[in-house]
């Protein structure tokens, strides 16, 4: 049977439950995923005086062929994007600026250092998002930045964050779609603090300074990302969930929830509906923690499906800014992007093909038997046939065919990089 025939047959199964499959695919096409550039080079960036990765995050693995120049990274991203259905966004970090051999301090970064990215985004019809980089830097070596006791250090990072928001506004203006600027800082302590409040007061003040600079939300939208612990900040993180949730809601900023930043049995899927009751928008870093905040490549597991369902069944596709955040250096990096992003999209499709209204009604009626029975049965509905058809329609490889393309790319491009380096 052809892809189309399989699709037509599968469609009937879903239509029996009142699911409009065509409308679901139309909706799915409109949802941009913000793809993080940093999977392509293990969060290295292109700073002239490049520092080792710090901030309590870690990338493990040494799969050959990582991007070491902006051209390589963009080429790898293009490859991945050609294997992912839909129009998406690329999420940059400040360390990905291009200063052409010049040392430019982070508080002096300007839009011009990102003009190649913008030109590329225009060519590829992509939106861009942004992050100030408050790690991998001598001024972050003691694990404190915006909450640092030394005002000079704080001021440096405040200036960097303001510079970043301006760069993001430039993206927004040039590309006609607002950039999301997400502030994440590593600040915390390895061991039990004797004072939890003072650093939090300082972080609050620093954020106030950063956001004093008024930037049109047509061009830039701000988010803040919390965390539970990091390597070296096991006992205490200044920017905890409650800290940023309070800050965001009081100051009209977006809360960004990273799926690896909560207690092991605490899930982001259960937070979405609660948070959307009190704020218009929410941002996500979809990641996969394995025993810790390990940032494994996103797979189609229960939690990813539940996240997709929560976004779709609450009609929040335009209220939740979906971004990805994983970095695995032990596998082909283009494959990592492709796997993770295709899975994110699959979870949304799965949710769009679920008869959510019917299931909601069962719950209202107290019919928990049918609720459980149907939710389980829908798991083995012919979802794959609809997904294949969607990929085909969107002009990207069907099923695992994308893997051959990654392998050819590895042979033709990535493996040459390795040889070049060894030579
Ligand atoms: C770290 C945060 C943060 C980073 C990126 C590189 O725990 O998740 O979002 O992963 O900024
Ligand atoms: Zn994150």
mmCIF file of C-alpha atoms in Angstrom, residues 66-399:
data_model
loop_
_atom_site.group_PDB
_atom_site.id
_atom_site.type_symbol
_atom_site.label_atom_id
_atom_site.label_comp_id
_atom_site.label_asym_id
_atom_site.label_seq_id
_atom_site.Cartn_x
_atom_site.Cartn_y
_atom_site.Cartn_z
ATOM 1 C CA UNK A 66 31.287 18.609 15.209
ATOM 2 C CA UNK A 67 30.849 22.065 13.717
ATOM 3 C CA UNK A 68 33.716 24.389 14.567
ATOM 4 C CA UNK A 69 32.816 27.412 12.431
ATOM 5 C CA UNK A 70 29.585 29.353 11.896
ATOM 6 C CA UNK A 71 29.488 28.137 8.288
ATOM 7 C CA UNK A 72 29.719 24.527 9.381
ATOM 8 C CA UNK A 73 27.076 24.968 12.048
ATOM 9 C CA UNK A 74 24.681 26.625 9.624
ATOM 10 C CA UNK A 75 25.295 23.938 7.044
ATOM 11 C CA UNK A 76 24.580 21.221 9.631
ATOM 12 C CA UNK A 77 21.435 23.023 10.726
ATOM 13 C CA UNK A 78 20.295 23.255 7.125
ATOM 14 C CA UNK A 79 20.773 19.529 6.761
ATOM 15 C CA UNK A 80 18.730 18.822 9.881
ATOM 16 C CA UNK A 81 16.032 21.309 8.860
ATOM 17 C CA UNK A 82 15.707 19.564 5.502
ATOM 18 C CA UNK A 83 14.738 16.378 7.359
ATOM 19 C CA UNK A 84 12.214 17.983 9.718
ATOM 20 C CA UNK A 85 8.703 18.802 8.495
ATOM 21 C CA UNK A 86 7.508 22.404 8.857
ATOM 22 C CA UNK A 87 8.942 25.900 9.216
ATOM 23 C CA UNK A 88 10.846 26.453 12.397
ATOM 24 C CA UNK A 89 13.084 28.785 14.385
ATOM 25 C CA UNK A 90 16.710 28.630 15.434
ATOM 26 C CA UNK A 91 17.752 29.484 18.955
ATOM 27 C CA UNK A 92 21.150 31.154 19.333
ATOM 28 C CA UNK A 93 23.355 31.888 22.315
ATOM 29 C CA UNK A 94 25.511 35.005 22.630
ATOM 30 C CA UNK A 95 28.680 32.908 22.220
ATOM 31 C CA UNK A 96 27.636 32.213 18.625
ATOM 32 C CA UNK A 97 28.364 35.769 17.481
ATOM 33 C CA UNK A 98 30.919 36.326 14.726
ATOM 34 C CA UNK A 99 33.642 38.760 15.661
ATOM 35 C CA UNK A 100 36.111 37.709 12.962
ATOM 36 C CA UNK A 101 39.084 37.078 15.168
ATOM 37 C CA UNK A 102 38.540 40.146 17.302
ATOM 38 C CA UNK A 103 38.047 39.735 21.054
ATOM 39 C CA UNK A 104 34.714 41.357 21.825
ATOM 40 C CA UNK A 105 33.662 41.280 25.454
ATOM 41 C CA UNK A 106 30.179 39.968 26.021
ATOM 42 C CA UNK A 107 28.909 43.289 27.285
ATOM 43 C CA UNK A 108 30.009 44.836 24.000
ATOM 44 C CA UNK A 109 28.288 42.451 21.637
ATOM 45 C CA UNK A 110 26.190 44.154 18.997
ATOM 46 C CA UNK A 111 23.684 43.247 16.301
ATOM 47 C CA UNK A 112 26.440 43.454 13.695
ATOM 48 C CA UNK A 113 28.074 40.381 15.202
ATOM 49 C CA UNK A 114 24.988 38.422 14.262
ATOM 50 C CA UNK A 115 24.343 39.783 10.794
ATOM 51 C CA UNK A 116 25.420 36.561 9.066
ATOM 52 C CA UNK A 117 22.926 34.663 11.171
ATOM 53 C CA UNK A 118 20.187 37.086 10.223
ATOM 54 C CA UNK A 119 21.040 36.895 6.520
ATOM 55 C CA UNK A 120 20.998 33.123 6.759
ATOM 56 C CA UNK A 121 17.707 33.110 8.662
ATOM 57 C CA UNK A 122 16.161 35.279 5.944
ATOM 58 C CA UNK A 123 17.394 32.975 3.202
ATOM 59 C CA UNK A 124 15.998 29.964 5.005
ATOM 60 C CA UNK A 125 12.818 31.669 6.221
ATOM 61 C CA UNK A 126 13.561 31.034 9.855
ATOM 62 C CA UNK A 127 12.773 32.995 12.974
ATOM 63 C CA UNK A 128 15.581 33.473 15.499
ATOM 64 C CA UNK A 129 15.550 33.353 19.287
ATOM 65 C CA UNK A 130 18.318 34.333 21.653
ATOM 66 C CA UNK A 131 20.070 33.713 24.976
ATOM 67 C CA UNK A 132 22.677 35.752 26.782
ATOM 68 C CA UNK A 133 25.548 33.433 27.771
ATOM 69 C CA UNK A 134 26.283 33.687 31.501
ATOM 70 C CA UNK A 135 28.695 30.766 31.701
ATOM 71 C CA UNK A 136 31.950 29.595 30.062
ATOM 72 C CA UNK A 137 33.567 32.887 31.037
ATOM 73 C CA UNK A 138 36.174 33.993 33.605
ATOM 74 C CA UNK A 139 33.590 36.282 35.228
ATOM 75 C CA UNK A 140 31.386 33.236 35.876
ATOM 76 C CA UNK A 141 34.171 31.028 37.197
ATOM 77 C CA UNK A 142 32.994 31.072 40.807
ATOM 78 C CA UNK A 143 29.502 30.048 39.781
ATOM 79 C CA UNK A 144 27.890 33.421 40.377
ATOM 80 C CA UNK A 145 26.817 36.056 37.824
ATOM 81 C CA UNK A 146 23.739 38.242 38.259
ATOM 82 C CA UNK A 147 23.627 37.341 41.961
ATOM 83 C CA UNK A 148 27.338 37.890 42.539
ATOM 84 C CA UNK A 149 28.254 39.784 45.743
ATOM 85 C CA UNK A 150 30.656 41.943 43.695
ATOM 86 C CA UNK A 151 28.753 44.744 42.021
ATOM 87 C CA UNK A 152 31.284 44.987 39.210
ATOM 88 C CA UNK A 153 30.675 41.392 38.219
ATOM 89 C CA UNK A 154 26.915 41.862 38.410
ATOM 90 C CA UNK A 155 27.082 45.014 36.329
ATOM 91 C CA UNK A 156 29.092 43.261 33.655
ATOM 92 C CA UNK A 157 26.438 40.577 33.316
ATOM 93 C CA UNK A 158 23.627 43.114 33.455
ATOM 94 C CA UNK A 159 25.230 44.930 30.532
ATOM 95 C CA UNK A 160 25.579 41.619 28.700
ATOM 96 C CA UNK A 161 21.901 40.824 29.176
ATOM 97 C CA UNK A 162 20.850 44.272 27.953
ATOM 98 C CA UNK A 163 23.132 43.910 24.921
ATOM 99 C CA UNK A 164 21.526 40.523 24.276
ATOM 100 C CA UNK A 165 18.011 41.886 24.380
ATOM 101 C CA UNK A 166 19.013 44.499 21.816
ATOM 102 C CA UNK A 167 20.483 41.842 19.549
ATOM 103 C CA UNK A 168 17.270 39.859 19.869
ATOM 104 C CA UNK A 169 15.211 42.959 19.030
ATOM 105 C CA UNK A 170 17.317 43.314 15.907
ATOM 106 C CA UNK A 171 16.415 39.726 14.992
ATOM 107 C CA UNK A 172 12.753 40.472 15.583
ATOM 108 C CA UNK A 173 12.797 43.599 13.468
ATOM 109 C CA UNK A 174 14.724 42.063 10.596
ATOM 110 C CA UNK A 175 12.817 38.810 10.479
ATOM 111 C CA UNK A 176 9.321 40.100 11.213
ATOM 112 C CA UNK A 177 8.786 37.724 14.121
ATOM 113 C CA UNK A 178 9.600 38.583 17.735
ATOM 114 C CA UNK A 179 12.641 36.863 19.194
ATOM 115 C CA UNK A 180 12.394 35.204 22.578
ATOM 116 C CA UNK A 181 15.311 36.147 24.798
ATOM 117 C CA UNK A 182 15.738 33.652 27.583
ATOM 118 C CA UNK A 183 17.859 34.386 30.612
ATOM 119 C CA UNK A 184 19.312 31.390 32.357
ATOM 120 C CA UNK A 185 22.089 31.776 34.924
ATOM 121 C CA UNK A 186 24.056 29.101 36.748
ATOM 122 C CA UNK A 187 24.196 30.921 40.107
ATOM 123 C CA UNK A 188 24.099 28.728 43.158
ATOM 124 C CA UNK A 189 26.074 26.957 45.863
ATOM 125 C CA UNK A 190 27.526 23.484 46.101
ATOM 126 C CA UNK A 191 26.730 23.233 49.774
ATOM 127 C CA UNK A 192 24.051 24.336 52.174
ATOM 128 C CA UNK A 193 23.805 28.115 52.176
ATOM 129 C CA UNK A 194 23.789 30.150 55.356
ATOM 130 C CA UNK A 195 21.714 32.758 53.586
ATOM 131 C CA UNK A 196 19.340 31.994 50.774
ATOM 132 C CA UNK A 197 17.678 35.354 50.645
ATOM 133 C CA UNK A 198 20.512 37.791 49.948
ATOM 134 C CA UNK A 199 21.565 36.275 46.594
ATOM 135 C CA UNK A 200 17.926 36.154 45.529
ATOM 136 C CA UNK A 201 17.495 39.825 46.382
ATOM 137 C CA UNK A 202 20.511 40.607 44.268
ATOM 138 C CA UNK A 203 19.209 38.548 41.352
ATOM 139 C CA UNK A 204 15.890 40.349 41.558
ATOM 140 C CA UNK A 205 17.628 43.732 41.466
ATOM 141 C CA UNK A 206 19.817 42.678 38.560
ATOM 142 C CA UNK A 207 16.799 41.541 36.566
ATOM 143 C CA UNK A 208 15.057 44.834 37.295
ATOM 144 C CA UNK A 209 18.076 46.658 35.864
ATOM 145 C CA UNK A 210 18.110 44.455 32.767
ATOM 146 C CA UNK A 211 14.432 44.973 32.038
ATOM 147 C CA UNK A 212 14.472 48.730 32.742
ATOM 148 C CA UNK A 213 15.591 49.117 29.175
ATOM 149 C CA UNK A 214 12.245 49.198 27.423
ATOM 150 C CA UNK A 215 12.155 47.101 24.238
ATOM 151 C CA UNK A 216 9.109 46.789 22.010
ATOM 152 C CA UNK A 217 7.489 43.378 22.421
ATOM 153 C CA UNK A 218 6.878 43.431 18.692
ATOM 154 C CA UNK A 219 10.568 42.621 18.396
ATOM 155 C CA UNK A 220 11.677 41.002 21.611
ATOM 156 C CA UNK A 221 9.932 38.995 24.308
ATOM 157 C CA UNK A 222 11.764 38.143 27.546
ATOM 158 C CA UNK A 223 11.753 34.861 29.403
ATOM 159 C CA UNK A 224 13.459 33.621 32.563
ATOM 160 C CA UNK A 225 14.471 29.992 33.128
ATOM 161 C CA UNK A 226 14.617 28.390 36.536
ATOM 162 C CA UNK A 227 16.600 25.414 37.715
ATOM 163 C CA UNK A 228 16.713 23.015 40.634
ATOM 164 C CA UNK A 229 20.397 22.140 40.770
ATOM 165 C CA UNK A 230 23.520 21.976 38.633
ATOM 166 C CA UNK A 231 26.936 20.372 38.873
ATOM 167 C CA UNK A 232 28.539 22.425 41.609
ATOM 168 C CA UNK A 233 25.254 24.016 42.663
ATOM 169 C CA UNK A 234 23.683 20.918 44.137
ATOM 170 C CA UNK A 235 22.455 22.443 47.372
ATOM 171 C CA UNK A 236 21.061 25.742 46.192
ATOM 172 C CA UNK A 237 20.202 27.531 42.973
ATOM 173 C CA UNK A 238 19.374 31.222 43.266
ATOM 174 C CA UNK A 239 16.969 31.241 40.317
ATOM 175 C CA UNK A 240 14.610 28.534 41.516
ATOM 176 C CA UNK A 241 11.166 27.853 40.083
ATOM 177 C CA UNK A 242 9.299 29.882 42.692
ATOM 178 C CA UNK A 243 11.767 32.727 42.315
ATOM 179 C CA UNK A 244 11.236 33.092 38.591
ATOM 180 C CA UNK A 245 7.548 32.285 38.605
ATOM 181 C CA UNK A 246 7.027 35.133 41.030
ATOM 182 C CA UNK A 247 9.328 37.416 39.100
ATOM 183 C CA UNK A 248 7.794 36.639 35.713
ATOM 184 C CA UNK A 249 4.236 37.157 36.825
ATOM 185 C CA UNK A 250 4.909 40.348 38.688
ATOM 186 C CA UNK A 251 6.916 41.821 35.860
ATOM 187 C CA UNK A 252 5.051 40.518 32.852
ATOM 188 C CA UNK A 253 7.800 38.251 31.642
ATOM 189 C CA UNK A 254 7.541 34.688 30.377
ATOM 190 C CA UNK A 255 8.387 31.768 32.587
ATOM 191 C CA UNK A 256 10.495 29.209 30.792
ATOM 192 C CA UNK A 257 10.156 25.640 32.033
ATOM 193 C CA UNK A 258 12.989 23.258 31.180
ATOM 194 C CA UNK A 259 11.832 19.651 31.490
ATOM 195 C CA UNK A 260 15.126 18.689 33.142
ATOM 196 C CA UNK A 261 14.942 21.319 35.872
ATOM 197 C CA UNK A 262 12.571 19.769 38.399
ATOM 198 C CA UNK A 263 12.549 17.041 40.990
ATOM 199 C CA UNK A 264 12.734 13.623 39.318
ATOM 200 C CA UNK A 265 9.055 12.758 39.715
ATOM 201 C CA UNK A 266 7.822 16.283 39.067
ATOM 202 C CA UNK A 267 6.669 16.802 35.487
ATOM 203 C CA UNK A 268 6.333 19.904 33.357
ATOM 204 C CA UNK A 269 3.223 18.510 31.635
ATOM 205 C CA UNK A 270 1.330 18.950 34.885
ATOM 206 C CA UNK A 271 2.376 22.602 35.203
ATOM 207 C CA UNK A 272 1.240 23.874 31.812
ATOM 208 C CA UNK A 273 -2.491 24.173 32.509
ATOM 209 C CA UNK A 274 -1.907 25.739 35.915
ATOM 210 C CA UNK A 275 0.504 28.324 34.616
ATOM 211 C CA UNK A 276 -1.614 29.223 31.612
ATOM 212 C CA UNK A 277 -4.442 30.169 33.948
ATOM 213 C CA UNK A 278 -2.364 33.051 35.213
ATOM 214 C CA UNK A 279 -0.275 34.133 32.264
ATOM 215 C CA UNK A 280 -0.934 34.534 28.616
ATOM 216 C CA UNK A 281 2.213 32.782 27.465
ATOM 217 C CA UNK A 282 4.717 30.224 28.584
ATOM 218 C CA UNK A 283 8.011 28.986 27.153
ATOM 219 C CA UNK A 284 9.503 25.503 27.213
ATOM 220 C CA UNK A 285 12.902 23.901 26.927
ATOM 221 C CA UNK A 286 12.029 20.368 26.031
ATOM 222 C CA UNK A 287 14.852 18.108 27.086
ATOM 223 C CA UNK A 288 15.239 14.582 28.503
ATOM 224 C CA UNK A 289 16.755 14.158 31.919
ATOM 225 C CA UNK A 290 18.128 10.664 32.595
ATOM 226 C CA UNK A 291 18.754 10.342 36.354
ATOM 227 C CA UNK A 292 19.844 13.985 36.397
ATOM 228 C CA UNK A 293 19.533 17.049 34.169
ATOM 229 C CA UNK A 294 21.518 15.197 31.520
ATOM 230 C CA UNK A 295 20.000 16.816 28.413
ATOM 231 C CA UNK A 296 19.605 13.585 26.445
ATOM 232 C CA UNK A 297 18.014 13.750 23.011
ATOM 233 C CA UNK A 298 14.228 14.020 23.264
ATOM 234 C CA UNK A 299 12.381 10.766 22.570
ATOM 235 C CA UNK A 300 8.693 10.063 22.153
ATOM 236 C CA UNK A 301 8.198 8.952 25.729
ATOM 237 C CA UNK A 302 5.174 9.293 27.979
ATOM 238 C CA UNK A 303 6.122 12.737 29.226
ATOM 239 C CA UNK A 304 6.694 14.151 25.761
ATOM 240 C CA UNK A 305 3.299 12.832 24.681
ATOM 241 C CA UNK A 306 1.727 14.319 27.784
ATOM 242 C CA UNK A 307 3.313 17.702 27.065
ATOM 243 C CA UNK A 308 1.937 17.612 23.530
ATOM 244 C CA UNK A 309 -1.491 16.685 24.847
ATOM 245 C CA UNK A 310 -1.514 19.467 27.423
ATOM 246 C CA UNK A 311 -0.625 22.077 24.824
ATOM 247 C CA UNK A 312 -3.158 20.822 22.301
ATOM 248 C CA UNK A 313 -6.090 19.928 24.546
ATOM 249 C CA UNK A 314 -5.886 23.304 26.237
ATOM 250 C CA UNK A 315 -5.864 25.003 22.855
ATOM 251 C CA UNK A 316 -2.534 26.607 23.673
ATOM 252 C CA UNK A 317 -0.472 26.047 20.520
ATOM 253 C CA UNK A 318 -0.005 29.789 20.175
ATOM 254 C CA UNK A 319 0.568 30.394 23.887
ATOM 255 C CA UNK A 320 3.365 27.929 24.529
ATOM 256 C CA UNK A 321 6.655 28.792 22.848
ATOM 257 C CA UNK A 322 8.213 25.395 22.274
ATOM 258 C CA UNK A 323 11.991 25.288 22.354
ATOM 259 C CA UNK A 324 14.374 22.362 22.582
ATOM 260 C CA UNK A 325 17.383 22.002 24.846
ATOM 261 C CA UNK A 326 19.483 18.860 24.586
ATOM 262 C CA UNK A 327 23.075 18.194 23.730
ATOM 263 C CA UNK A 328 24.494 14.783 23.074
ATOM 264 C CA UNK A 329 28.029 14.513 21.695
ATOM 265 C CA UNK A 330 28.029 10.721 21.593
ATOM 266 C CA UNK A 331 25.956 10.431 18.409
ATOM 267 C CA UNK A 332 25.847 12.183 15.065
ATOM 268 C CA UNK A 333 24.746 15.715 15.947
ATOM 269 C CA UNK A 334 22.628 16.261 12.849
ATOM 270 C CA UNK A 335 20.833 13.024 13.700
ATOM 271 C CA UNK A 336 20.364 14.251 17.283
ATOM 272 C CA UNK A 337 18.599 17.403 16.085
ATOM 273 C CA UNK A 338 16.516 15.420 13.646
ATOM 274 C CA UNK A 339 15.438 12.779 16.145
ATOM 275 C CA UNK A 340 14.598 15.256 18.886
ATOM 276 C CA UNK A 341 12.740 17.722 16.703
ATOM 277 C CA UNK A 342 10.802 15.110 14.767
ATOM 278 C CA UNK A 343 9.752 13.636 18.102
ATOM 279 C CA UNK A 344 8.556 16.979 19.409
ATOM 280 C CA UNK A 345 6.435 17.387 16.287
ATOM 281 C CA UNK A 346 5.190 13.803 16.566
ATOM 282 C CA UNK A 347 3.976 14.449 20.084
ATOM 283 C CA UNK A 348 1.918 17.400 18.845
ATOM 284 C CA UNK A 349 0.495 15.348 15.994
ATOM 285 C CA UNK A 350 -0.382 12.558 18.410
ATOM 286 C CA UNK A 351 -2.237 15.080 20.544
ATOM 287 C CA UNK A 352 -3.991 16.629 17.564
ATOM 288 C CA UNK A 353 -5.233 13.179 16.540
ATOM 289 C CA UNK A 354 -6.648 12.460 19.977
ATOM 290 C CA UNK A 355 -10.422 13.008 20.435
ATOM 291 C CA UNK A 356 -9.735 15.341 23.315
ATOM 292 C CA UNK A 357 -13.238 16.721 23.700
ATOM 293 C CA UNK A 358 -14.700 13.253 23.984
ATOM 294 C CA UNK A 359 -12.134 12.221 26.582
ATOM 295 C CA UNK A 360 -12.749 15.402 28.559
ATOM 296 C CA UNK A 361 -16.458 14.664 28.606
ATOM 297 C CA UNK A 362 -15.843 11.137 29.889
ATOM 298 C CA UNK A 363 -13.937 12.619 32.789
ATOM 299 C CA UNK A 364 -16.670 15.140 33.501
ATOM 300 C CA UNK A 365 -19.152 12.269 33.531
ATOM 301 C CA UNK A 366 -17.017 10.343 35.972
ATOM 302 C CA UNK A 367 -16.540 7.580 33.413
ATOM 303 C CA UNK A 368 -12.972 6.707 34.275
ATOM 304 C CA UNK A 369 -13.191 3.212 32.818
ATOM 305 C CA UNK A 370 -13.824 4.481 29.305
ATOM 306 C CA UNK A 371 -11.314 7.273 29.811
ATOM 307 C CA UNK A 372 -8.515 4.839 30.595
ATOM 308 C CA UNK A 373 -9.598 2.226 28.060
ATOM 309 C CA UNK A 374 -9.741 4.694 25.174
ATOM 310 C CA UNK A 375 -6.584 6.571 26.066
ATOM 311 C CA UNK A 376 -4.772 3.235 25.980
ATOM 312 C CA UNK A 377 -6.403 2.059 22.743
ATOM 313 C CA UNK A 378 -5.531 5.299 20.964
ATOM 314 C CA UNK A 379 -1.879 4.578 21.632
ATOM 315 C CA UNK A 380 -1.946 1.838 19.010
ATOM 316 C CA UNK A 381 -4.082 3.663 16.466
ATOM 317 C CA UNK A 382 -2.312 4.025 13.092
ATOM 318 C CA UNK A 383 -0.568 7.217 14.050
ATOM 319 C CA UNK A 384 2.485 6.285 11.958
ATOM 320 C CA UNK A 385 0.510 6.283 8.727
ATOM 321 C CA UNK A 386 -0.622 9.865 9.326
ATOM 322 C CA UNK A 387 2.882 10.930 10.330
ATOM 323 C CA UNK A 388 4.368 9.371 7.187
ATOM 324 C CA UNK A 389 1.843 11.145 5.024
ATOM 325 C CA UNK A 390 2.581 14.450 6.758
ATOM 326 C CA UNK A 391 6.329 14.052 6.177
ATOM 327 C CA UNK A 392 5.704 13.175 2.546
ATOM 328 C CA UNK A 393 3.421 16.163 2.031
ATOM 329 C CA UNK A 394 5.951 18.446 3.665
ATOM 330 C CA UNK A 395 8.695 17.188 1.368
ATOM 331 C CA UNK A 396 10.881 15.517 3.996
ATOM 332 C CA UNK A 397 11.957 11.871 4.173
ATOM 333 C CA UNK A 398 9.384 9.336 5.307
ATOM 334 C CA UNK A 399 10.126 6.998 8.230
#
